[in-house]
mmCIF file of C-alpha atoms in Angstrom:
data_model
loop_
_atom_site.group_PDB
_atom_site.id
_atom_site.type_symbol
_atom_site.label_atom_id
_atom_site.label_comp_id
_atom_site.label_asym_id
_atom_site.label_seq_id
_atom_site.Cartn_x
_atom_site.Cartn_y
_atom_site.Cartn_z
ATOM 1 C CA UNK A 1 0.000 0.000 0.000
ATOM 2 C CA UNK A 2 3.055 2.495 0.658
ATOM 3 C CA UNK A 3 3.817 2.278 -2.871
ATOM 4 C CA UNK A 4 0.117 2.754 -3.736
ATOM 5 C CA UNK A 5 0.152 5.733 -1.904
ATOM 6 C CA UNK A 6 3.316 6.995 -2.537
ATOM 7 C CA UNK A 7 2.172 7.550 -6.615
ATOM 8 C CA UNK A 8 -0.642 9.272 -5.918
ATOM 9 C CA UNK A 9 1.557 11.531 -4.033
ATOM 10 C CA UNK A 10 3.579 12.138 -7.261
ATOM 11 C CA UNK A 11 0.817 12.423 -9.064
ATOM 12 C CA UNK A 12 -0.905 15.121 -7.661
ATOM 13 C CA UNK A 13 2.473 16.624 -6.571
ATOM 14 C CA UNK A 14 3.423 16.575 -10.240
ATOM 15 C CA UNK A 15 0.311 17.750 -11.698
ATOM 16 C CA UNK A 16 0.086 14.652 -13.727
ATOM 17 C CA UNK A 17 -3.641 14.815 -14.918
ATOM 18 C CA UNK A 18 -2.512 18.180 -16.755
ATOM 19 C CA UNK A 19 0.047 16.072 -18.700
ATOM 20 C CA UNK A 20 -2.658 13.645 -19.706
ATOM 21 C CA UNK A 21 -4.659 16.363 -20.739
ATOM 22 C CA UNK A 22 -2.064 18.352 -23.100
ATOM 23 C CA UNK A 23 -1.050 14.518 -24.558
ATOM 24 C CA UNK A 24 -4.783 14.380 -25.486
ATOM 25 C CA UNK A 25 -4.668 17.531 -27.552
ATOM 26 C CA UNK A 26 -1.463 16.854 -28.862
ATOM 27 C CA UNK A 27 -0.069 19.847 -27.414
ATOM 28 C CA UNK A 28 3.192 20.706 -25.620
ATOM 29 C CA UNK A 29 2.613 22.239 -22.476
ATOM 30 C CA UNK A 30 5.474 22.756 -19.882
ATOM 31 C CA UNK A 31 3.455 25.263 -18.048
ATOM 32 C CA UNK A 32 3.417 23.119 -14.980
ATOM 33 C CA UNK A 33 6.883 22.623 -13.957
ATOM 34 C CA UNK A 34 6.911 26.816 -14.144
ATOM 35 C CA UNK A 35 5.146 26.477 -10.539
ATOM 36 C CA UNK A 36 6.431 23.299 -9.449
ATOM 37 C CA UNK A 37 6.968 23.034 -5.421
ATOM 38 C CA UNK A 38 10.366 20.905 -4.567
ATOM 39 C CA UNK A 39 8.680 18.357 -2.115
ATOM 40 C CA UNK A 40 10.023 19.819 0.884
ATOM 41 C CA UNK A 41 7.478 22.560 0.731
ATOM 42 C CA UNK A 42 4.437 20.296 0.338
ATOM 43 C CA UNK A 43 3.059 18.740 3.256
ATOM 44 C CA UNK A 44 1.824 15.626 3.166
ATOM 45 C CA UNK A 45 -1.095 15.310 6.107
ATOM 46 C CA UNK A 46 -2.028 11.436 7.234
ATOM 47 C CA UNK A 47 -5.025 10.479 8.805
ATOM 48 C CA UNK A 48 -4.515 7.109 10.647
ATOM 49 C CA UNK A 49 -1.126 6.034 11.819
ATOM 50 C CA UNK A 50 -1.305 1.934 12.335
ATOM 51 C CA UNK A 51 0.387 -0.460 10.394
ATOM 52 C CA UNK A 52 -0.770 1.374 7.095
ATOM 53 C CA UNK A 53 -0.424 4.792 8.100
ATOM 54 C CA UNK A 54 3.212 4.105 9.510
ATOM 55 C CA UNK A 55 4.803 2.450 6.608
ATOM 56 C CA UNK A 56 3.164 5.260 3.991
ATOM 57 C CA UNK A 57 4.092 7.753 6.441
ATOM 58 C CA UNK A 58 7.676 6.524 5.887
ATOM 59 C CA UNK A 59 7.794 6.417 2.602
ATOM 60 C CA UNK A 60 6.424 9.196 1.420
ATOM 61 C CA UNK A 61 9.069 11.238 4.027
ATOM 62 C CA UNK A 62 11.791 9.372 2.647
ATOM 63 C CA UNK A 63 10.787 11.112 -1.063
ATOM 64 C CA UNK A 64 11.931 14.340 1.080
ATOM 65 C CA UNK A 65 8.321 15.472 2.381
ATOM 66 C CA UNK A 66 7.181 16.714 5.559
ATOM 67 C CA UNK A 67 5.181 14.304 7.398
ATOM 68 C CA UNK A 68 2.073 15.080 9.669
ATOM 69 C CA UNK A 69 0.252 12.036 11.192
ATOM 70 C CA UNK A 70 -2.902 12.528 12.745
ATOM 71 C CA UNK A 71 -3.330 10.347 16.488
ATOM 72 C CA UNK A 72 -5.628 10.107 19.253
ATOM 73 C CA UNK A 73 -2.571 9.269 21.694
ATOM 74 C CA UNK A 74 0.894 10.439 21.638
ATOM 75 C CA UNK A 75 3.841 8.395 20.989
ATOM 76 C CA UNK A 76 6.919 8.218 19.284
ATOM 77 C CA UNK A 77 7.048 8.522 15.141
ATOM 78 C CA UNK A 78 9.482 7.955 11.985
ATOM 79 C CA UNK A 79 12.071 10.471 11.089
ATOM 80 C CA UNK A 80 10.142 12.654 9.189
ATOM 81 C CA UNK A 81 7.023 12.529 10.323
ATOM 82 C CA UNK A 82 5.651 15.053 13.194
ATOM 83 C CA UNK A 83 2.968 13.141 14.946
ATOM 84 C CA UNK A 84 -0.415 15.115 15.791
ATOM 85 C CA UNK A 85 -2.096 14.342 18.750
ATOM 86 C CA UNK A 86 -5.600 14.852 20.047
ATOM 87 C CA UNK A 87 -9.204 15.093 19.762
ATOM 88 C CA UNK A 88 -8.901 17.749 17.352
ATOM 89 C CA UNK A 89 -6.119 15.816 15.455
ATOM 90 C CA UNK A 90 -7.553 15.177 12.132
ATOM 91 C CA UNK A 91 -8.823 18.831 11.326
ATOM 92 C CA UNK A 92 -5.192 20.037 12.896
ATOM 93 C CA UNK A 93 -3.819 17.829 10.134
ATOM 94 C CA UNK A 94 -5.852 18.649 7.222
ATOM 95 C CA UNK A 95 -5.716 22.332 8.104
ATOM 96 C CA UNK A 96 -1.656 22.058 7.236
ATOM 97 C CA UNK A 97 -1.767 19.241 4.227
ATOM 98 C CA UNK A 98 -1.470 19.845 0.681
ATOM 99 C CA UNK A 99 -1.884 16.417 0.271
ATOM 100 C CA UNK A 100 -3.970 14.779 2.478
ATOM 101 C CA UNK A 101 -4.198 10.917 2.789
ATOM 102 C CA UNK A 102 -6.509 8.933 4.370
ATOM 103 C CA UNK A 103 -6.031 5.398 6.049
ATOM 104 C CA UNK A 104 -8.553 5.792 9.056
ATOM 105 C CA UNK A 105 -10.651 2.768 10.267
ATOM 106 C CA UNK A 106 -14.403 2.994 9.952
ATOM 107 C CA UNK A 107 -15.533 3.723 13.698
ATOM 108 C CA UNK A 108 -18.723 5.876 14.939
ATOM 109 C CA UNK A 109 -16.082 8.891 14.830
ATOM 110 C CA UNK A 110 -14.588 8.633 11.623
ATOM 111 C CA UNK A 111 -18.135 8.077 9.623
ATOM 112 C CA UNK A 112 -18.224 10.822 7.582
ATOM 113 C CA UNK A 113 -15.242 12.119 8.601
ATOM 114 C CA UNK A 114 -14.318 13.403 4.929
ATOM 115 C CA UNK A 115 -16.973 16.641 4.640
ATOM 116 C CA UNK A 116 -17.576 19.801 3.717
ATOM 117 C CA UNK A 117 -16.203 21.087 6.972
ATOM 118 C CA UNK A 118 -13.030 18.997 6.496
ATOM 119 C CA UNK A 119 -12.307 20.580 2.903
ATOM 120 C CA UNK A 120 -13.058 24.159 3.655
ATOM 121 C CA UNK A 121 -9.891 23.597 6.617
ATOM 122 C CA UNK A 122 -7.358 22.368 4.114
ATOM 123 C CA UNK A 123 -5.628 24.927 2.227
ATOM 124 C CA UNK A 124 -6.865 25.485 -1.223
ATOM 125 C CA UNK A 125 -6.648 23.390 -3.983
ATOM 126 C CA UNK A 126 -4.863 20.555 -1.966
ATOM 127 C CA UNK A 127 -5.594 16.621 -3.280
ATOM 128 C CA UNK A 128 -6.897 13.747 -1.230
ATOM 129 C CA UNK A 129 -5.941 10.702 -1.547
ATOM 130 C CA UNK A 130 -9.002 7.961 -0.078
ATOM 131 C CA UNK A 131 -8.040 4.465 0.873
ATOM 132 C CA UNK A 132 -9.581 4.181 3.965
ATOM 133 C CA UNK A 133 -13.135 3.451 3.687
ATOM 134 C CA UNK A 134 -16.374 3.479 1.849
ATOM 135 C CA UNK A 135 -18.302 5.049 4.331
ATOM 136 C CA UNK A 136 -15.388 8.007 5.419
ATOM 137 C CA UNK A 137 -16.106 10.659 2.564
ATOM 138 C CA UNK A 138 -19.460 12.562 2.207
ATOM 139 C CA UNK A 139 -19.451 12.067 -1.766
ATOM 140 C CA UNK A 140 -21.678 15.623 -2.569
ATOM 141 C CA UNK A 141 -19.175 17.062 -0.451
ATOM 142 C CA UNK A 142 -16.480 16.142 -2.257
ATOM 143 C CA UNK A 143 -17.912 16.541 -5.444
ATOM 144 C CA UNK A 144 -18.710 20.370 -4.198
ATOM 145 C CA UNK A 145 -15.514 21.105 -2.857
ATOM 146 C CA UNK A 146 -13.755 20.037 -5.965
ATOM 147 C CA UNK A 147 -16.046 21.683 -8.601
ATOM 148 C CA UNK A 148 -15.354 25.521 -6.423
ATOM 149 C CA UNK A 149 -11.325 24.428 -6.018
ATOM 150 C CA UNK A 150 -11.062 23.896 -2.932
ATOM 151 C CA UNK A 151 -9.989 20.929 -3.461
ATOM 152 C CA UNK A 152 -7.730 20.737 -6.753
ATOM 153 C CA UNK A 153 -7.746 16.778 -7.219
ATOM 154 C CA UNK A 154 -8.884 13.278 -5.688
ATOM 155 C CA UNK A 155 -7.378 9.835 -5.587
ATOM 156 C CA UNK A 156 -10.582 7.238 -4.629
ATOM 157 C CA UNK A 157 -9.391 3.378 -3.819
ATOM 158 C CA UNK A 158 -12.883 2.724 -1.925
ATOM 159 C CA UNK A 159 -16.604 3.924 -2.316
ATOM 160 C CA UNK A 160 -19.465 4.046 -0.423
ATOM 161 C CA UNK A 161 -21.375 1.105 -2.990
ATOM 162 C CA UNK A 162 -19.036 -1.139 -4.785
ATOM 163 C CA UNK A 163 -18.252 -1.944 -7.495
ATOM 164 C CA UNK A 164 -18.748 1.987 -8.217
ATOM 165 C CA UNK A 165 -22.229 1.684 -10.246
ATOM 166 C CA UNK A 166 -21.553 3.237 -13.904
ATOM 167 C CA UNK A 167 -23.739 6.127 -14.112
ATOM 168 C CA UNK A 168 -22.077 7.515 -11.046
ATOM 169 C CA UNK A 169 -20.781 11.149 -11.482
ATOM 170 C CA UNK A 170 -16.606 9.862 -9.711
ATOM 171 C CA UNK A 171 -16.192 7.837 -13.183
ATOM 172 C CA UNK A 172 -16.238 11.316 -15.009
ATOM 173 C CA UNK A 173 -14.711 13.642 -12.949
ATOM 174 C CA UNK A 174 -11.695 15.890 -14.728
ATOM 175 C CA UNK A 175 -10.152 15.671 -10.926
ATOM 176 C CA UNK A 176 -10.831 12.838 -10.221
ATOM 177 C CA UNK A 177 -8.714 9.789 -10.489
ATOM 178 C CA UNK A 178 -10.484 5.948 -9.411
ATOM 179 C CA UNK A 179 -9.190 2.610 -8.778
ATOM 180 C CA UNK A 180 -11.335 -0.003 -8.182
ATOM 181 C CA UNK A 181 -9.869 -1.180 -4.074
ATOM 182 C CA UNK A 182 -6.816 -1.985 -5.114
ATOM 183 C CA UNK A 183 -4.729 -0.019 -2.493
ATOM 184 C CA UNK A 184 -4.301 -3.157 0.108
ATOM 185 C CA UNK A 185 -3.109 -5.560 -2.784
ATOM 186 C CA UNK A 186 0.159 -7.090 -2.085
ATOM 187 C CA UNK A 187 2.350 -9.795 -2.904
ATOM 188 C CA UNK A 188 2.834 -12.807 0.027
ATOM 189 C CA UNK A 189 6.567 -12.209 0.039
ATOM 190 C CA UNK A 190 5.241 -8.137 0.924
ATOM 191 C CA UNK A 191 3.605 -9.667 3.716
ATOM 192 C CA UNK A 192 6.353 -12.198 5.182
ATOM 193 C CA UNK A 193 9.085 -9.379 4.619
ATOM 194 C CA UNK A 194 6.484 -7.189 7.210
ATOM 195 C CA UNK A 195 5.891 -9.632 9.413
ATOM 196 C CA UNK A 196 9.686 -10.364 10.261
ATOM 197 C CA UNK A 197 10.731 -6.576 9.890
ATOM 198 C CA UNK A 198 7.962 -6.315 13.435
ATOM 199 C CA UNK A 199 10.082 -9.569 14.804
ATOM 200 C CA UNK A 200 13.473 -7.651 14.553
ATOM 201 C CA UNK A 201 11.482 -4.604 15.928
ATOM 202 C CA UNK A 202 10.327 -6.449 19.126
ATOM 203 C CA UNK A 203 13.518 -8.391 19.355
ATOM 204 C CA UNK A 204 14.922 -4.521 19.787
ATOM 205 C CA UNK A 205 12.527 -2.994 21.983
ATOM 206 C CA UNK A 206 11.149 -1.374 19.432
ATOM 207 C CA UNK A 207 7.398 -0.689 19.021
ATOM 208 C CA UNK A 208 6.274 -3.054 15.760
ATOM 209 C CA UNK A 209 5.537 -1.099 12.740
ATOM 210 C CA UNK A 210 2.927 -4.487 11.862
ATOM 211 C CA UNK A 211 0.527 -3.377 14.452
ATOM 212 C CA UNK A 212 -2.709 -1.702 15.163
ATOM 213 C CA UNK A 213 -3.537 0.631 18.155
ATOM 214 C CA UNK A 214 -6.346 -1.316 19.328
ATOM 215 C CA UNK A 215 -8.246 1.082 21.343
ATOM 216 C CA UNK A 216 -8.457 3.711 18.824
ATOM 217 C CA UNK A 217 -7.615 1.993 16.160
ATOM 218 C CA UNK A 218 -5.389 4.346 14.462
#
């Protein structure tokens, strides 16, 4: 999933979709790089910092950006990565993210979690990238927020009904980019090389990046 993640990051970092768009028209457009941030300047915001979270929050700092990681408990976190702690966590987070990802679990607190009030906090025209779940985003909301540019561009892995029915509006989208939940897929090696990584960790002292915060989850 790091990897997953970790292009969608370049993609909306590098303004990708405009590329597609000038290839279309056959035209040669190097307008973008003109305004191109070095990825020390964009924030990457994460909402959910388990297993998951932790290994795309490392990742994506090791491509050289700066890390926030939404958490109901404080803790220790990767180089990179400043961990956000609190009730107020998530809106903390998206409030600083250019790029906001997230890889929450579906509780009674993070239904609907991705709203209006969510996208008028982040800074405008940042991306979200969805691969939590289904259930998380408000899709009108999204839809609204992206079609007045407050939000510039959206990666969905997961929908609220799936397989996403045809006539729905996501499949059409200019800023909108849709795979069908393919985020989690991984190889068995992927998942044997985790799995004794969190050995070594334990063996260490270390806290296991293969684990889940059971009591909140995230």
């Amino acid at each position: 999933m790091a990897g997953f993640a970790a292009w969608h990051v370049v993609w909306h970092h590098r303004h990708m979709g405009n590329y597609l768009d000038a290839q279309k028209s056959r035209t040669w457009d190097r307008t973008t790089i003109k305004t191109l941030r070095p990825p020390s300047e964009v924030t990457v915001g994460l909402l959910g910092y388990g297993l998951m979270g932790r290994t795309i929050a490392r990742t994506v700092a090791s491509m050289g950006f700066p890390v926030l990681a939404a958490t109901r408990t404080e803790g220790n976190s990767d180089p990179g990565v400043t961990r956000v702690s609190g009730a107020d966590a998530v809106k903390q987070v998206a409030a600083q993210s250019d790029i906001l990802i997230n890889i929450l679990p579906l509780t009674g607190d993070t239904h609907d979690i991705l709203n209006a009030d969510l996208f008028a906090a982040m800074p405008s025209g940042a991306a979200l990238i969805h691969l939590g779940r289904g259930p998380h985003l408000v899709e009108a909301d999204l839809l609204e927020a992206l079609d007045k540019g407050q939000i510039g561009g959206a990666s969905l892995d997961v929908f609220r009904q799936e397989p996403l029915p045809s006539d729905h509006p996501f499949w059409t989208h200019p800023r909108i980019v849709i795979t069908p939940h393919e985020a989690s897929v991984t190889s068995p090696q992927a998942v044997t090389d985790a799995l004794v990584r969190s050995i070594r960790e334990l063996d260490a002292g270390e806290r296991p990046t293969a684990t889940v915060d059971k009591t909140t989850g995230y």
